[in-house]
Tab-separated table of C-alpha atoms and ligand atoms in Angstrom:
chain	number	residue	atom	x	y	z
A	6	MET	CA	-48.772	-34.711	22.007
A	7	LYS	CA	-51.613	-36.376	20.087
A	8	TYR	CA	-51.402	-38.290	16.823
A	9	ILE	CA	-54.012	-37.477	14.180
A	10	ILE	CA	-53.577	-40.036	11.427
A	11	GLY	CA	-55.561	-40.146	8.190
A	12	ASN	CA	-55.663	-43.442	6.309
A	13	TRP	CA	-57.026	-42.972	2.799
A	14	LYS	CA	-56.984	-46.723	2.109
A	15	SER	CA	-57.592	-47.616	-1.574
A	16	ASN	CA	-59.190	-44.312	-2.571
A	17	LYS	CA	-58.646	-41.201	-4.711
A	18	ASN	CA	-57.292	-40.547	-8.178
A	19	HIS	CA	-54.688	-37.959	-9.124
A	20	LEU	CA	-57.167	-35.080	-9.483
A	21	GLU	CA	-58.923	-35.922	-6.234
A	22	VAL	CA	-55.597	-35.801	-4.389
A	23	LYS	CA	-54.883	-32.339	-5.807
A	24	ASP	CA	-58.350	-31.188	-4.878
A	25	TRP	CA	-57.993	-32.523	-1.305
A	26	PHE	CA	-54.714	-30.650	-0.795
A	27	GLN	CA	-56.001	-27.452	-2.316
A	28	LYS	CA	-58.989	-27.402	0.037
A	29	PHE	CA	-57.054	-28.621	3.072
A	30	SER	CA	-54.283	-26.037	2.618
A	31	GLN	CA	-56.785	-23.156	2.534
A	32	PHE	CA	-57.773	-23.873	6.121
A	33	PHE	CA	-54.174	-23.673	7.302
A	34	VAL	CA	-53.612	-20.265	5.705
A	35	LYS	CA	-55.735	-18.614	8.397
A	36	GLU	CA	-53.968	-20.319	11.294
A	37	LYS	CA	-50.644	-19.709	13.019
A	38	ALA	CA	-48.123	-22.462	12.352
A	39	THR	CA	-47.664	-22.914	16.107
A	40	SER	CA	-51.376	-23.663	16.634
A	41	PHE	CA	-50.721	-27.309	15.889
A	42	ASN	CA	-47.611	-27.862	17.980
A	43	ASN	CA	-49.458	-30.329	20.217
A	44	LEU	CA	-50.302	-32.556	17.250
A	45	GLU	CA	-48.469	-34.975	14.991
A	46	ILE	CA	-50.622	-34.946	11.868
A	47	ILE	CA	-49.939	-37.814	9.486
A	48	VAL	CA	-51.600	-38.543	6.143
A	49	CYS	CA	-51.289	-42.012	4.617
A	50	PRO	CA	-52.196	-41.967	0.907
A	51	PRO	CA	-51.962	-44.925	-1.480
A	52	TYR	CA	-48.416	-45.644	-2.727
A	53	ILE	CA	-49.213	-44.331	-6.186
A	54	HIS	CA	-49.869	-40.860	-4.790
A	55	LEU	CA	-46.851	-40.540	-2.460
A	56	PHE	CA	-44.757	-38.500	-4.891
A	57	LEU	CA	-47.576	-36.073	-5.636
A	58	THR	CA	-48.597	-35.880	-1.994
A	59	LYS	CA	-45.108	-35.011	-0.848
A	60	ASN	CA	-44.830	-32.295	-3.494
A	61	LEU	CA	-48.177	-30.800	-2.540
A	62	ARG	CA	-47.358	-30.941	1.166
A	63	ASP	CA	-44.118	-29.047	0.462
A	64	LYS	CA	-45.720	-26.618	-1.987
A	65	TYR	CA	-48.383	-25.592	0.541
A	66	LYS	CA	-45.895	-25.789	3.466
A	67	LEU	CA	-48.289	-27.918	5.494
A	68	PRO	CA	-47.290	-29.047	9.008
A	69	ILE	CA	-48.048	-32.680	8.258
A	70	LYS	CA	-46.024	-35.858	7.935
A	71	LEU	CA	-46.626	-38.653	5.472
A	72	GLY	CA	-47.075	-42.344	6.066
A	73	ALA	CA	-47.456	-45.434	3.883
A	74	GLN	CA	-50.316	-47.884	4.334
A	75	ASP	CA	-48.143	-50.961	3.945
A	76	ILE	CA	-44.571	-52.077	3.296
A	77	SER	CA	-42.858	-55.047	1.709
A	78	PRO	CA	-41.611	-57.722	4.113
A	79	PHE	CA	-38.559	-57.990	1.811
A	80	ASP	CA	-35.641	-55.764	0.929
A	81	SER	CA	-35.424	-54.111	-2.513
A	82	GLY	CA	-34.868	-56.638	-5.283
A	83	ALA	CA	-36.718	-59.270	-7.297
A	84	TYR	CA	-40.137	-59.011	-5.598
A	85	THR	CA	-42.586	-58.008	-8.303
A	86	GLY	CA	-45.215	-55.546	-7.164
A	87	ALA	CA	-43.672	-54.911	-3.757
A	88	ILE	CA	-42.583	-51.529	-2.373
A	89	SER	CA	-39.568	-51.792	-0.095
A	90	ALA	CA	-38.731	-49.799	3.012
A	91	LYS	CA	-35.799	-48.153	1.241
A	92	MET	CA	-38.084	-46.938	-1.542
A	93	LEU	CA	-40.613	-45.623	0.961
A	94	SER	CA	-38.064	-43.784	3.062
A	95	GLU	CA	-37.700	-41.188	0.283
A	96	PHE	CA	-41.303	-40.132	0.886
A	97	VAL	CA	-42.581	-41.094	4.333
A	98	GLU	CA	-41.611	-41.199	7.998
A	99	TYR	CA	-44.327	-43.587	9.136
A	100	VAL	CA	-45.834	-46.833	7.926
A	101	ILE	CA	-49.039	-48.595	8.960
A	102	ILE	CA	-48.372	-52.289	9.585
A	103	GLY	CA	-50.919	-54.944	10.469
A	104	HIS	CA	-54.111	-53.115	9.609
A	105	SER	CA	-56.989	-55.591	9.928
A	106	GLU	CA	-57.775	-55.167	6.220
A	107	ARG	CA	-54.262	-56.436	5.448
A	108	ARG	CA	-54.717	-59.314	7.873
A	109	THR	CA	-58.160	-60.265	6.502
A	110	HIS	CA	-57.926	-59.620	2.755
A	111	PHE	CA	-54.229	-60.298	2.214
A	112	GLY	CA	-53.715	-63.068	4.759
A	113	GLU	CA	-50.955	-61.311	6.689
A	114	ASP	CA	-49.948	-63.183	9.843
A	115	ASP	CA	-47.755	-62.384	12.847
A	116	LYS	CA	-44.634	-63.706	11.111
A	117	ILE	CA	-44.976	-61.545	8.028
A	118	LEU	CA	-45.961	-58.526	10.142
A	119	SER	CA	-42.800	-58.976	12.221
A	120	GLN	CA	-40.730	-59.060	9.023
A	121	LYS	CA	-42.380	-55.839	7.908
A	122	VAL	CA	-41.587	-54.191	11.235
A	123	THR	CA	-37.942	-55.225	10.905
A	124	MET	CA	-37.732	-53.802	7.384
A	125	ALA	CA	-39.369	-50.533	8.491
A	126	LYS	CA	-37.074	-50.127	11.496
A	127	ASP	CA	-33.958	-50.878	9.442
A	128	ALA	CA	-34.914	-47.994	7.145
A	129	SER	CA	-35.719	-45.686	10.111
A	130	LEU	CA	-39.441	-45.682	9.370
A	131	GLU	CA	-41.754	-45.594	12.385
A	132	PRO	CA	-44.332	-48.416	12.331
A	133	ILE	CA	-47.904	-47.685	13.369
A	134	PHE	CA	-48.707	-51.246	14.376
A	135	CYS	CA	-52.431	-52.012	14.290
A	136	ILE	CA	-54.102	-54.662	16.419
A	137	PRO	CA	-57.734	-55.802	16.336
A	138	ASP	CA	-57.887	-56.478	20.085
A	139	LYS	CA	-55.842	-56.050	23.217
A	140	THR	CA	-54.501	-59.611	23.255
A	141	SER	CA	-53.061	-59.461	19.703
A	142	PHE	CA	-49.350	-60.094	19.215
A	143	ILE	CA	-47.196	-56.948	19.151
A	144	PRO	CA	-43.546	-57.218	18.077
A	145	ASP	CA	-40.876	-55.803	20.393
A	146	SER	CA	-39.765	-52.210	19.886
A	147	ILE	CA	-43.118	-50.890	18.665
A	148	SER	CA	-43.695	-47.285	19.785
A	149	ILE	CA	-47.094	-46.565	18.204
A	150	ILE	CA	-49.907	-49.078	18.534
A	151	GLY	CA	-53.256	-48.667	16.790
A	152	TYR	CA	-56.189	-50.344	18.546
A	153	GLU	CA	-58.826	-50.917	15.878
A	154	PRO	CA	-61.689	-53.281	16.712
A	155	VAL	CA	-62.719	-54.860	13.389
A	156	TRP	CA	-66.444	-54.335	14.011
A	157	ALA	CA	-65.865	-50.570	14.375
A	158	ILE	CA	-63.984	-50.050	11.096
A	159	GLY	CA	-66.098	-48.306	8.479
A	160	THR	CA	-69.330	-49.292	10.228
A	161	GLY	CA	-70.279	-46.050	11.955
A	162	LYS	CA	-70.082	-47.887	15.300
A	163	THR	CA	-67.272	-46.895	17.638
A	164	ASP	CA	-65.944	-48.561	20.715
A	165	THR	CA	-66.818	-46.604	23.847
A	166	PRO	CA	-64.104	-44.153	24.898
A	167	GLU	CA	-64.088	-45.856	28.338
A	168	ASN	CA	-63.424	-49.294	26.888
A	169	ALA	CA	-60.808	-47.965	24.436
A	170	ASP	CA	-59.119	-46.171	27.322
A	171	GLY	CA	-59.054	-49.458	29.254
A	172	VAL	CA	-57.448	-51.165	26.272
A	173	ALA	CA	-54.869	-48.367	26.219
A	174	VAL	CA	-53.987	-49.006	29.877
A	175	PHE	CA	-53.687	-52.764	29.292
A	176	VAL	CA	-51.598	-52.510	26.117
A	177	LYS	CA	-49.308	-49.780	27.459
A	178	GLN	CA	-48.590	-51.810	30.583
A	179	LYS	CA	-47.402	-54.666	28.375
A	180	ASN	CA	-45.525	-52.345	26.002
A	181	PRO	CA	-44.007	-49.654	28.234
A	182	GLY	CA	-43.310	-46.339	26.590
A	183	SER	CA	-45.632	-46.930	23.652
A	184	ALA	CA	-48.419	-44.643	22.436
A	185	LEU	CA	-51.918	-46.064	21.908
A	186	ILE	CA	-54.087	-44.731	19.098
A	187	TYR	CA	-57.784	-45.560	18.645
A	188	GLY	CA	-59.286	-46.241	15.203
A	189	GLY	CA	-62.769	-47.205	14.035
A	190	SER	CA	-65.475	-44.829	12.722
A	191	VAL	CA	-63.841	-41.709	14.166
A	192	ASN	CA	-65.440	-38.509	12.831
A	193	PRO	CA	-65.580	-34.799	13.788
A	194	GLU	CA	-68.463	-35.489	16.186
A	195	ASN	CA	-66.803	-38.207	18.259
A	196	ALA	CA	-63.054	-37.555	17.876
A	197	LEU	CA	-62.701	-35.505	21.046
A	198	ASN	CA	-64.366	-38.230	23.132
A	199	PHE	CA	-61.303	-40.385	22.449
A	200	LEU	CA	-58.684	-37.648	22.425
A	201	THR	CA	-59.679	-36.380	25.853
A	202	THR	CA	-59.380	-39.748	27.627
A	203	LYS	CA	-56.456	-40.169	29.970
A	204	HIS	CA	-54.538	-42.887	28.143
A	205	ILE	CA	-55.375	-42.607	24.417
A	206	ASP	CA	-52.663	-40.773	22.486
A	207	GLY	CA	-54.374	-40.189	19.185
A	208	ILE	CA	-56.785	-41.364	16.537
A	209	LEU	CA	-56.588	-43.215	13.236
A	210	ILE	CA	-59.211	-41.942	10.813
A	211	GLY	CA	-60.308	-43.783	7.680
A	212	GLY	CA	-63.487	-42.605	5.950
A	213	ALA	CA	-63.604	-39.136	7.513
A	214	SER	CA	-60.027	-38.358	6.435
A	215	LEU	CA	-61.041	-38.575	2.763
A	216	ASN	CA	-62.962	-35.356	3.211
A	217	PRO	CA	-60.596	-32.402	3.832
A	218	ILE	CA	-63.292	-30.465	5.689
A	219	LYS	CA	-63.970	-33.295	8.144
A	220	PHE	CA	-60.272	-34.009	8.608
A	221	TRP	CA	-59.659	-30.330	9.250
A	222	GLU	CA	-62.497	-30.140	11.794
A	223	ILE	CA	-60.947	-32.978	13.740
A	224	ILE	CA	-57.528	-31.305	13.651
A	225	VAL	CA	-58.730	-27.879	14.677
A	226	ASN	CA	-60.658	-29.296	17.640
A	227	ALA	CA	-57.726	-31.461	18.690
A	228	ALA	CA	-55.414	-28.446	18.530
A	229	LYS	CA	-57.386	-26.866	21.368
A	230	ILE	CA	-56.981	-29.758	23.804
B	12	PGA	P1	-62.787	-45.832	9.513
B	12	PGA	O1	-61.429	-46.640	9.328
B	12	PGA	O2	-62.465	-44.540	10.189
B	12	PGA	O3	-63.325	-45.652	8.124
B	12	PGA	O4	-63.672	-46.694	10.378
B	12	PGA	C1	-60.479	-46.657	10.345
B	12	PGA	C2	-59.272	-47.447	9.908
B	12	PGA	O5	-59.439	-48.550	9.388
B	12	PGA	O6	-58.132	-46.978	10.041
């Protein structure tokens, strides 16, 4: 099983979300539902679009799961602006924690990331825990680890599949039973290079996931592995 995860980051308005789903769903119409049984497809829209996204996913009967891009380190309550795990669990099954953009622009450190993991787990959400390099701290009980070298994010430069595969071996040895996902400038041209390595269990796609055609191309190729 391979994870194909789209991270929309801070992009798209209401109409653009509708347009994405309309286009994306048309591709699925021509395919058998079972064609994607080897994939766990996850889309992570901004919080503000979770309600709409879930409705559109259900309306078009798409075989995809939803994830959040972040989560509050606190429970529900007096935390202005925060979105708690309990609130998210109405909409999503997964949550990205520790993305390097959260670490860099929002100052999130290992302590706060651990609190977020605890909140996610308590609400039965599955964390996709991102690390910038193989020596980064990973809390216990993480099942999905995203390896995302900072220099490869949004730059058009990827790590080599060989090096990323080596990182997968190293990280999985230290975290037995976990899945290792690669992220950083993945697109339809290079996605299979990572997905066909021995130890990489999926890909995290930023920029290319904003375009339903590119996201679809990646999925349809991955479905044939
Ligand atoms: P990118 O982003 O595909 O645009 O490089 C990857 C990520 O940050 O998840």
